[in-house]
Amino acid sequence: MLALPLGWSSCDQDTRTHDLPYEDEFEPVYPVPAVETLLTPANGTAITSGGDAVVFSWEEGELPEGSQMVVKYEVLFGPEGQDFTQMDEESNSVQPSDMEGGDPQLTLYGSFLDLIAEEAGIEPGATGTILWKVRGYCGLDQTLSTATGSIQVTRPAATTE
């Protein structure tokens, strides 16, 4: 029972601030800043699923000066035409960034990329485009990145035994 309130407290936007003149003042509520710049991999990068780890990275959105807000991140993956506003957090296609959502990067291992490619409809032995976006969140507030990245993923052919 205690875990739930503690989980929200790290991003509580009505946190008392110690540097304000009155003890009963609270930090203003700010919207979660959108990620505007995706850094790696570059758009169109060819990747073979099941291979080496791939690092997805971005520049964090700007917080207002003095804000104590803690923003966490998730990377959302999908095929062309995907509605990223309706992504299910339980899907393999939604992954928290490194450091349990705290880093502006996600290290994705090849075998997991294969699961994401499969969910995107890429058949074994085929190549397809996967789009990615970053969702920043703080408590119940969230913002989807303004930028969208794309990678070309080739799945290894299925083996028969």
XYZ file of N, CA, C and O in Angstrom:
644
model
N 0.806 -1.191 0.000
C 0.000 0.000 0.000
C 0.852 1.258 0.000
O 0.475 2.215 -0.606
N 1.980 1.225 0.650
C 2.841 2.403 0.704
C 3.572 2.643 -0.601
O 3.948 3.757 -0.891
N 3.776 1.620 -1.403
C 4.543 1.775 -2.638
C 3.858 2.710 -3.612
O 4.500 3.481 -4.294
N 2.553 2.700 -3.700
C 1.834 3.539 -4.636
C 2.038 5.028 -4.344
O 2.469 5.760 -5.216
N 1.808 5.500 -3.132
C 2.037 6.927 -2.868
C 3.503 7.319 -3.037
O 3.798 8.396 -3.511
N 4.423 6.450 -2.701
C 5.835 6.776 -2.864
C 6.193 6.900 -4.328
O 6.997 7.728 -4.711
N 5.625 6.068 -5.183
C 5.896 6.130 -6.615
C 5.454 7.461 -7.208
O 6.094 8.011 -8.076
N 4.345 7.998 -6.739
C 3.870 9.273 -7.245
C 4.636 10.446 -6.653
O 4.729 11.483 -7.261
N 5.199 10.266 -5.508
C 5.838 11.391 -4.838
C 7.072 11.882 -5.574
O 7.411 13.042 -5.482
N 7.743 11.023 -6.345
C 8.941 11.468 -7.043
C 8.601 12.475 -8.130
O 9.445 13.182 -8.610
N 7.348 12.556 -8.523
C 6.962 13.456 -9.582
C 5.764 14.294 -9.171
O 5.042 14.804 -10.000
N 5.525 14.399 -7.894
C 4.405 15.176 -7.404
C 4.631 16.632 -7.763
O 5.620 17.228 -7.377
N 3.723 17.201 -8.514
C 3.917 18.563 -8.993
C 3.433 19.602 -7.985
O 3.524 20.785 -8.241
N 2.918 19.176 -6.852
C 2.527 20.099 -5.797
C 3.464 19.937 -4.600
O 3.058 19.923 -3.461
N 4.730 19.796 -4.879
C 5.732 19.567 -3.847
C 6.067 20.871 -3.142
O 6.260 21.895 -3.783
N 6.148 20.808 -1.849
C 6.590 21.990 -1.103
C 8.032 22.301 -1.482
O 8.847 21.421 -1.632
N 8.305 23.560 -1.656
C 9.676 23.969 -1.949
C 10.228 24.709 -0.744
O 9.529 25.515 -0.121
N 11.468 24.438 -0.427
C 12.073 25.005 0.778
C 12.623 26.404 0.563
O 12.918 27.103 1.515
N 12.755 26.817 -0.712
C 13.334 28.126 -0.964
C 12.275 29.222 -1.142
O 12.590 30.358 -1.402
N 11.008 28.879 -0.993
C 9.957 29.884 -1.081
C 9.765 30.535 0.288
O 9.969 29.907 1.322
N 9.353 31.815 0.300
C 9.270 32.537 1.577
C 8.213 32.004 2.541
O 8.357 32.163 3.734
N 7.176 31.357 2.014
C 6.124 30.890 2.906
C 6.037 29.373 2.836
O 6.031 28.776 1.765
N 5.972 28.775 3.987
C 5.967 27.326 4.109
C 4.795 26.671 3.384
O 4.887 25.542 2.944
N 3.707 27.395 3.213
C 2.529 26.796 2.600
C 2.464 27.012 1.082
O 1.450 26.740 0.465
N 3.513 27.510 0.463
C 3.520 27.684 -0.988
C 3.987 26.395 -1.658
O 4.769 25.639 -1.099
N 3.496 26.197 -2.865
C 3.821 24.991 -3.621
C 4.445 25.376 -4.953
O 4.200 26.469 -5.472
N 5.204 24.429 -5.506
C 5.765 24.640 -6.835
C 4.621 24.644 -7.848
O 3.706 23.834 -7.762
N 4.645 25.549 -8.827
C 3.588 25.555 -9.841
C 3.590 24.255 -10.644
O 4.605 23.571 -10.752
N 2.446 23.922 -11.212
C 2.333 22.738 -12.057
C 2.790 23.123 -13.461
O 2.283 24.084 -14.044
N 3.764 22.385 -14.001
C 4.278 22.622 -15.340
C 3.888 21.453 -16.232
O 3.847 20.310 -15.782
N 3.646 21.711 -17.514
C 3.408 20.587 -18.421
C 4.717 19.827 -18.645
O 5.806 20.396 -18.541
N 4.602 18.538 -18.956
C 5.795 17.732 -19.253
C 6.364 18.238 -20.576
O 5.645 18.308 -21.575
N 7.654 18.630 -20.595
C 8.223 19.148 -21.843
C 8.388 18.036 -22.882
O 8.802 16.925 -22.556
N 8.055 18.346 -24.120
C 8.165 17.365 -25.204
C 9.615 17.236 -25.672
O 10.348 18.225 -25.739
N 10.015 16.015 -25.981
C 11.305 15.773 -26.615
C 11.176 16.241 -28.061
O 10.240 15.860 -28.770
N 12.096 17.090 -28.487
C 12.037 17.628 -29.845
C 13.120 17.066 -30.752
O 12.980 17.129 -31.976
N 14.204 16.526 -30.171
C 15.332 16.074 -30.983
C 15.706 14.635 -30.644
O 16.066 14.336 -29.500
N 15.612 13.757 -31.643
C 16.074 12.377 -31.514
C 17.494 12.330 -32.057
O 17.780 12.884 -33.120
N 18.415 11.690 -31.325
C 19.825 11.707 -31.696
C 20.271 10.439 -32.432
O 20.842 10.512 -33.514
N 20.086 9.288 -31.801
C 20.535 8.036 -32.423
C 19.483 6.964 -32.231
O 18.757 6.989 -31.236
N 19.399 6.019 -33.151
C 20.115 5.931 -34.425
C 19.552 6.939 -35.431
O 18.410 7.388 -35.302
N 20.358 7.276 -36.428
C 19.931 8.210 -37.471
C 18.775 7.601 -38.259
O 18.671 6.374 -38.366
N 17.909 8.443 -38.774
C 16.780 7.962 -39.569
C 17.269 7.087 -40.723
O 18.234 7.428 -41.397
N 16.583 5.976 -40.907
C 16.904 5.063 -42.000
C 18.018 4.077 -41.707
O 18.368 3.274 -42.568
N 18.576 4.112 -40.499
C 19.650 3.184 -40.145
C 19.162 1.746 -40.309
O 18.082 1.393 -39.856
N 19.992 0.924 -40.981
C 19.663 -0.493 -41.186
C 20.177 -1.296 -39.995
O 21.345 -1.191 -39.619
N 19.289 -2.091 -39.406
C 19.620 -2.882 -38.225
C 19.101 -4.298 -38.432
O 17.996 -4.487 -38.948
N 19.897 -5.290 -38.029
C 19.440 -6.674 -38.058
C 19.009 -7.044 -36.652
O 19.803 -6.938 -35.707
N 17.748 -7.455 -36.511
C 17.267 -7.835 -35.182
C 17.975 -9.114 -34.757
O 18.386 -9.915 -35.587
N 18.134 -9.283 -33.470
C 18.847 -10.446 -32.956
C 20.347 -10.224 -32.893
O 21.085 -11.063 -32.399
N 20.814 -9.067 -33.373
C 22.248 -8.754 -33.380
C 22.661 -7.968 -32.149
O 22.137 -8.160 -31.048
N 23.598 -7.048 -32.367
C 24.124 -6.223 -31.281
C 23.065 -5.283 -30.716
O 22.053 -4.998 -31.358
N 23.341 -4.778 -29.529
C 22.448 -3.812 -28.885
C 22.430 -2.523 -29.696
O 23.416 -2.146 -30.329
N 21.290 -1.849 -29.685
C 21.117 -0.569 -30.363
C 20.752 0.459 -29.295
O 19.913 0.190 -28.431
N 21.380 1.622 -29.361
C 21.097 2.689 -28.404
C 20.238 3.744 -29.087
O 20.618 4.305 -30.114
N 19.071 3.991 -28.505
C 18.176 5.050 -28.945
C 18.372 6.198 -27.970
O 18.260 6.000 -26.766
N 18.690 7.390 -28.474
C 18.943 8.512 -27.565
C 18.285 9.784 -28.098
O 17.980 9.904 -29.283
N 18.082 10.745 -27.193
C 17.386 11.974 -27.510
C 17.814 13.065 -26.558
O 18.435 12.802 -25.526
N 17.498 14.310 -26.922
C 17.733 15.440 -26.021
C 16.492 15.618 -25.158
O 15.372 15.614 -25.669
N 16.699 15.773 -23.868
C 15.574 15.963 -22.948
C 14.897 17.301 -23.218
O 15.544 18.249 -23.657
N 13.582 17.338 -22.954
C 12.857 18.599 -23.076
C 13.288 19.560 -21.982
O 13.750 19.149 -20.920
N 13.161 20.852 -22.236
C 13.563 21.888 -21.284
C 12.537 22.070 -20.187
O 11.369 22.300 -20.459
N 12.991 21.992 -18.958
C 12.141 22.286 -17.795
C 12.289 23.758 -17.431
O 13.357 24.342 -17.643
N 11.261 24.369 -16.870
C 11.388 25.762 -16.425
C 12.482 25.870 -15.359
O 12.693 24.935 -14.571
N 13.166 26.988 -15.357
C 14.256 27.201 -14.397
C 13.743 27.045 -12.972
O 12.689 27.569 -12.618
N 14.455 26.269 -12.179
C 14.099 26.061 -10.781
C 13.089 24.960 -10.539
O 12.755 24.678 -9.401
N 12.599 24.330 -11.603
C 11.605 23.274 -11.428
C 12.246 22.055 -10.770
O 13.377 21.688 -11.068
N 11.500 21.435 -9.873
C 11.954 20.225 -9.199
C 11.336 18.968 -9.825
O 11.440 17.879 -9.291
N 10.685 19.125 -10.964
C 9.999 18.033 -11.649
C 10.991 16.959 -12.098
O 12.078 17.269 -12.549
N 10.583 15.705 -11.953
C 11.388 14.579 -12.436
C 10.612 13.927 -13.575
O 9.515 13.417 -13.377
N 11.177 13.989 -14.781
C 10.527 13.422 -15.956
C 11.135 12.061 -16.244
O 12.349 11.894 -16.223
N 10.283 11.084 -16.496
C 10.702 9.739 -16.905
C 10.356 9.577 -18.382
O 9.519 10.307 -18.905
N 11.008 8.586 -19.022
C 10.826 8.415 -20.459
C 10.518 6.974 -20.832
O 10.999 6.040 -20.195
N 9.743 6.827 -21.913
C 9.484 5.544 -22.552
C 9.705 5.737 -24.048
O 9.427 6.817 -24.581
N 10.195 4.678 -24.704
C 10.327 4.707 -26.154
C 9.213 3.841 -26.722
O 8.991 2.718 -26.265
N 8.517 4.381 -27.718
C 7.398 3.694 -28.347
C 7.799 3.318 -29.767
O 8.335 4.152 -30.495
N 7.557 2.072 -30.141
C 7.915 1.561 -31.463
C 6.659 1.109 -32.184
O 5.741 0.567 -31.558
N 6.630 1.288 -33.502
C 5.494 0.794 -34.268
C 5.727 0.887 -35.760
O 6.651 1.552 -36.221
N 4.863 0.222 -36.525
C 4.968 0.284 -37.982
C 4.488 1.644 -38.495
O 3.880 2.416 -37.752
N 4.759 1.930 -39.770
C 4.255 3.157 -40.375
C 2.727 3.181 -40.230
O 2.069 2.158 -40.351
N 2.195 4.340 -39.908
C 0.765 4.477 -39.698
C 0.329 4.237 -38.260
O -0.848 4.375 -37.935
N 1.253 3.893 -37.380
C 0.933 3.626 -35.975
C 0.401 4.873 -35.286
O 0.942 5.957 -35.455
N -0.650 4.733 -34.500
C -1.167 5.815 -33.673
C -0.448 5.729 -32.326
O -0.819 4.938 -31.461
N 0.582 6.525 -32.167
C 1.401 6.457 -30.956
C 0.676 6.974 -29.724
O 1.108 6.732 -28.613
N -0.429 7.678 -29.898
C -1.173 8.183 -28.740
C -1.960 7.074 -28.056
O -2.415 7.247 -26.937
N -2.113 5.935 -28.713
C -2.911 4.834 -28.167
C -2.054 3.611 -27.818
O -2.551 2.495 -27.820
N -0.783 3.792 -27.532
C 0.115 2.660 -27.258
C -0.142 2.078 -25.880
O -0.266 2.801 -24.897
N -0.190 0.759 -25.811
C -0.432 0.005 -24.586
C 0.890 -0.218 -23.849
O 1.819 -0.803 -24.408
N 0.972 0.211 -22.597
C 2.207 0.084 -21.820
C 2.629 -1.372 -21.606
O 3.769 -1.651 -21.287
N 1.703 -2.317 -21.774
C 2.017 -3.735 -21.562
C 2.643 -4.378 -22.796
O 3.075 -5.514 -22.749
N 2.699 -3.679 -23.895
C 3.233 -4.204 -25.148
C 4.766 -4.205 -25.122
O 5.387 -3.383 -24.446
N 5.377 -5.105 -25.892
C 6.837 -5.073 -26.073
C 7.259 -3.799 -26.779
O 8.417 -3.401 -26.704
N 6.329 -3.160 -27.479
C 6.622 -1.967 -28.273
C 6.707 -0.693 -27.437
O 6.913 0.380 -27.977
N 6.536 -0.790 -26.131
C 6.708 0.345 -25.220
C 7.757 -0.065 -24.198
O 7.546 -0.982 -23.411
N 8.905 0.622 -24.234
C 10.018 0.263 -23.359
C 10.476 1.464 -22.538
O 10.707 2.545 -23.090
N 10.621 1.302 -21.202
C 11.166 2.407 -20.394
C 12.622 2.634 -20.763
O 13.347 1.688 -21.103
N 13.039 3.878 -20.713
C 14.440 4.172 -21.015
C 15.347 3.587 -19.934
O 14.875 3.076 -18.913
N 16.645 3.648 -20.170
C 17.619 3.127 -19.212
C 17.438 3.811 -17.850
O 16.872 4.892 -17.763
N 17.933 3.186 -16.821
C 17.826 3.666 -15.438
C 16.360 3.829 -15.031
O 15.960 4.841 -14.460
N 15.556 2.794 -15.370
C 14.137 2.742 -15.003
C 13.370 3.974 -15.461
O 12.508 4.496 -14.761
N 13.704 4.453 -16.656
C 13.015 5.591 -17.247
C 13.694 6.924 -17.023
O 13.265 7.931 -17.564
N 14.771 6.953 -16.246
C 15.407 8.212 -15.892
C 16.422 8.752 -16.879
O 16.744 9.939 -16.829
N 16.949 7.930 -17.784
C 17.972 8.369 -18.736
C 17.356 8.766 -20.071
O 16.355 8.180 -20.484
N 17.996 9.704 -20.774
C 17.509 10.067 -22.102
C 18.069 9.119 -23.175
O 18.546 9.556 -24.225
N 18.046 7.840 -22.874
C 18.453 6.829 -23.844
C 17.893 5.473 -23.451
O 17.562 5.238 -22.295
N 17.772 4.608 -24.464
C 17.326 3.238 -24.260
C 18.309 2.331 -24.965
O 18.569 2.503 -26.158
N 18.875 1.375 -24.237
C 19.727 0.361 -24.843
C 18.842 -0.852 -25.072
O 18.339 -1.449 -24.132
N 18.639 -1.168 -26.336
C 17.725 -2.243 -26.706
C 18.527 -3.392 -27.296
O 19.251 -3.213 -28.279
N 18.419 -4.550 -26.694
C 19.179 -5.709 -27.145
C 18.489 -6.368 -28.330
O 17.273 -6.305 -28.482
N 19.286 -6.984 -29.195
C 18.828 -7.517 -30.463
C 17.654 -8.461 -30.383
O 16.740 -8.417 -31.205
N 17.637 -9.332 -29.380
C 16.536 -10.282 -29.265
C 15.223 -9.560 -28.951
O 14.153 -9.963 -29.401
N 15.301 -8.476 -28.207
C 14.100 -7.712 -27.897
C 13.634 -6.927 -29.116
O 12.446 -6.768 -29.349
N 14.599 -6.459 -29.906
C 14.247 -5.770 -31.142
C 13.517 -6.723 -32.083
O 12.613 -6.311 -32.812
N 13.855 -8.005 -32.045
C 13.167 -8.993 -32.874
C 11.697 -9.110 -32.455
O 10.813 -9.214 -33.303
N 11.416 -9.076 -31.156
C 10.021 -9.109 -30.678
C 9.247 -7.876 -31.143
O 8.088 -7.971 -31.546
N 9.897 -6.726 -31.100
C 9.257 -5.484 -31.545
C 8.986 -5.543 -33.044
O 7.909 -5.159 -33.509
N 9.956 -6.067 -33.819
C 9.775 -6.202 -35.274
C 8.622 -7.156 -35.579
O 7.816 -6.912 -36.486
N 8.517 -8.231 -34.812
C 7.422 -9.180 -34.998
C 6.074 -8.497 -34.725
O 5.120 -8.647 -35.494
N 5.989 -7.716 -33.625
C 4.755 -6.982 -33.311
C 4.421 -5.967 -34.400
O 3.256 -5.654 -34.623
N 5.454 -5.446 -35.080
C 5.239 -4.464 -36.150
C 4.842 -5.137 -37.460
O 4.615 -4.460 -38.457
N 4.786 -6.471 -37.465
C 4.344 -7.199 -38.652
C 5.434 -7.573 -39.624
O 5.151 -7.963 -40.758
N 6.692 -7.469 -39.212
C 7.804 -7.848 -40.094
C 8.016 -9.346 -39.963
O 8.270 -9.858 -38.873
N 7.898 -10.046 -41.079
C 8.035 -11.503 -41.107
C 9.506 -11.911 -41.030
O 10.390 -11.146 -41.420
N 9.808 -13.141 -40.540
C 11.190 -13.637 -40.547
C 11.758 -13.610 -41.971
O 11.063 -13.946 -42.928
N 12.991 -13.140 -42.102
C 13.660 -13.048 -43.395
C 13.317 -11.792 -44.171
O 13.840 -11.570 -45.261
N 12.447 -10.938 -43.625
C 12.020 -9.722 -44.322
C 12.601 -8.478 -43.655
O 13.091 -8.526 -42.537
N 12.513 -7.360 -44.371
C 12.952 -6.062 -43.865
C 11.756 -5.126 -43.867
O 10.957 -5.139 -44.798
N 11.650 -4.336 -42.821
C 10.562 -3.371 -42.737
C 10.969 -2.144 -41.949
O 12.011 -2.124 -41.298
N 10.140 -1.130 -42.022
C 10.398 0.128 -41.319
C 9.681 0.114 -39.972
O 8.513 -0.239 -39.893
N 10.417 0.487 -38.949
C 9.837 0.684 -37.623
C 10.065 2.143 -37.246
O 11.177 2.660 -37.344
N 8.984 2.796 -36.824
C 9.062 4.172 -36.349
C 9.205 4.172 -34.836
O 8.774 3.238 -34.172
N 9.820 5.233 -34.292
C 9.927 5.350 -32.846
C 9.743 6.791 -32.402
O 10.080 7.717 -33.120
N 9.142 6.930 -31.229
C 8.927 8.221 -30.583
C 9.270 8.071 -29.105
O 9.385 6.950 -28.612
N 9.395 9.178 -28.431
C 9.677 9.173 -26.993
C 8.495 9.827 -26.278
O 8.007 10.876 -26.698
N 8.054 9.166 -25.215
C 6.991 9.728 -24.386
C 7.612 10.099 -23.038
O 8.177 9.255 -22.353
N 7.501 11.374 -22.669
C 7.932 11.825 -21.351
C 6.724 11.845 -20.442
O 5.615 12.165 -20.882
N 6.914 11.465 -19.193
C 5.787 11.490 -18.269
C 6.244 11.865 -16.870
O 7.395 11.673 -16.481
N 5.297 12.420 -16.142
C 5.507 12.813 -14.760
C 4.159 12.643 -14.078
O 3.207 13.351 -14.400
N 4.077 11.645 -13.211
C 2.784 11.337 -12.617
C 1.836 10.877 -13.705
O 2.178 10.028 -14.515
N 0.679 11.470 -13.795
C -0.295 11.106 -14.824
C -0.158 11.955 -16.082
O -0.789 11.668 -17.096
N 0.647 13.013 -16.032
C 0.847 13.877 -17.195
C 1.879 13.257 -18.123
O 2.893 12.712 -17.672
N 1.636 13.364 -19.423
C 2.578 12.829 -20.398
C 2.569 13.669 -21.666
O 1.598 14.355 -21.950
N 3.675 13.600 -22.390
C 3.809 14.312 -23.648
C 4.584 13.439 -24.611
O 5.612 12.852 -24.250
N 4.115 13.369 -25.845
C 4.753 12.592 -26.890
C 5.733 13.479 -27.646
O 5.450 14.667 -27.862
N 6.879 12.917 -28.039
C 7.886 13.696 -28.761
C 7.300 14.279 -30.044
O 6.423 13.688 -30.673
N 7.794 15.452 -30.416
C 7.365 16.071 -31.665
C 8.070 15.407 -32.842
O 7.569 15.435 -33.954
N 9.231 14.815 -32.608
C 10.008 14.150 -33.662
C 9.682 12.655 -33.700
O 9.319 12.062 -32.686
N 9.814 12.070 -34.878
C 9.643 10.634 -35.068
C 10.875 10.104 -35.775
O 11.300 10.663 -36.786
N 11.466 9.032 -35.232
C 12.605 8.397 -35.874
C 12.157 7.168 -36.657
O 11.060 6.649 -36.451
N 13.016 6.715 -37.560
C 12.709 5.494 -38.313
C 13.974 4.665 -38.482
O 15.072 5.204 -38.638
N 13.809 3.349 -38.397
C 14.909 2.419 -38.644
C 14.410 1.342 -39.599
O 13.219 1.060 -39.662
N 15.339 0.766 -40.348
C 15.036 -0.347 -41.243
C 15.510 -1.611 -40.538
O 16.705 -1.787 -40.316
N 14.573 -2.480 -40.179
C 14.907 -3.674 -39.415
C 14.757 -4.908 -40.293
O 13.726 -5.101 -40.932
N 15.815 -5.728 -40.315
C 15.772 -7.008 -41.016
C 15.741 -8.090 -39.978
O 16.588 -8.147 -39.083
N 14.736 -8.959 -40.085
C 14.637 -10.114 -39.175
C 15.334 -11.281 -39.825
O 15.176 -11.531 -41.019
N 16.111 -12.047 -39.068
C 16.740 -13.241 -39.617
C 15.661 -14.230 -40.077
O 14.553 -14.252 -39.548
N 16.001 -15.019 -41.081
C 15.071 -16.024 -41.564
C 14.816 -17.042 -40.459
O 15.694 -17.316 -39.640
N 13.606 -17.579 -40.435
C 13.250 -18.586 -39.431
C 14.042 -19.856 -39.706
O 14.257 -20.239 -40.844
N 14.477 -20.481 -38.643
C 15.214 -21.750 -38.783
C 14.240 -22.901 -38.630
O 13.296 -22.830 -37.854
N 14.473 -23.946 -39.388
C 13.645 -25.145 -39.257
C 14.494 -26.250 -38.690
O 15.653 -26.406 -39.047
N 13.931 -26.979 -37.801
C 14.696 -28.060 -37.157
C 14.125 -29.389 -37.535
O 12.998 -29.588 -37.777
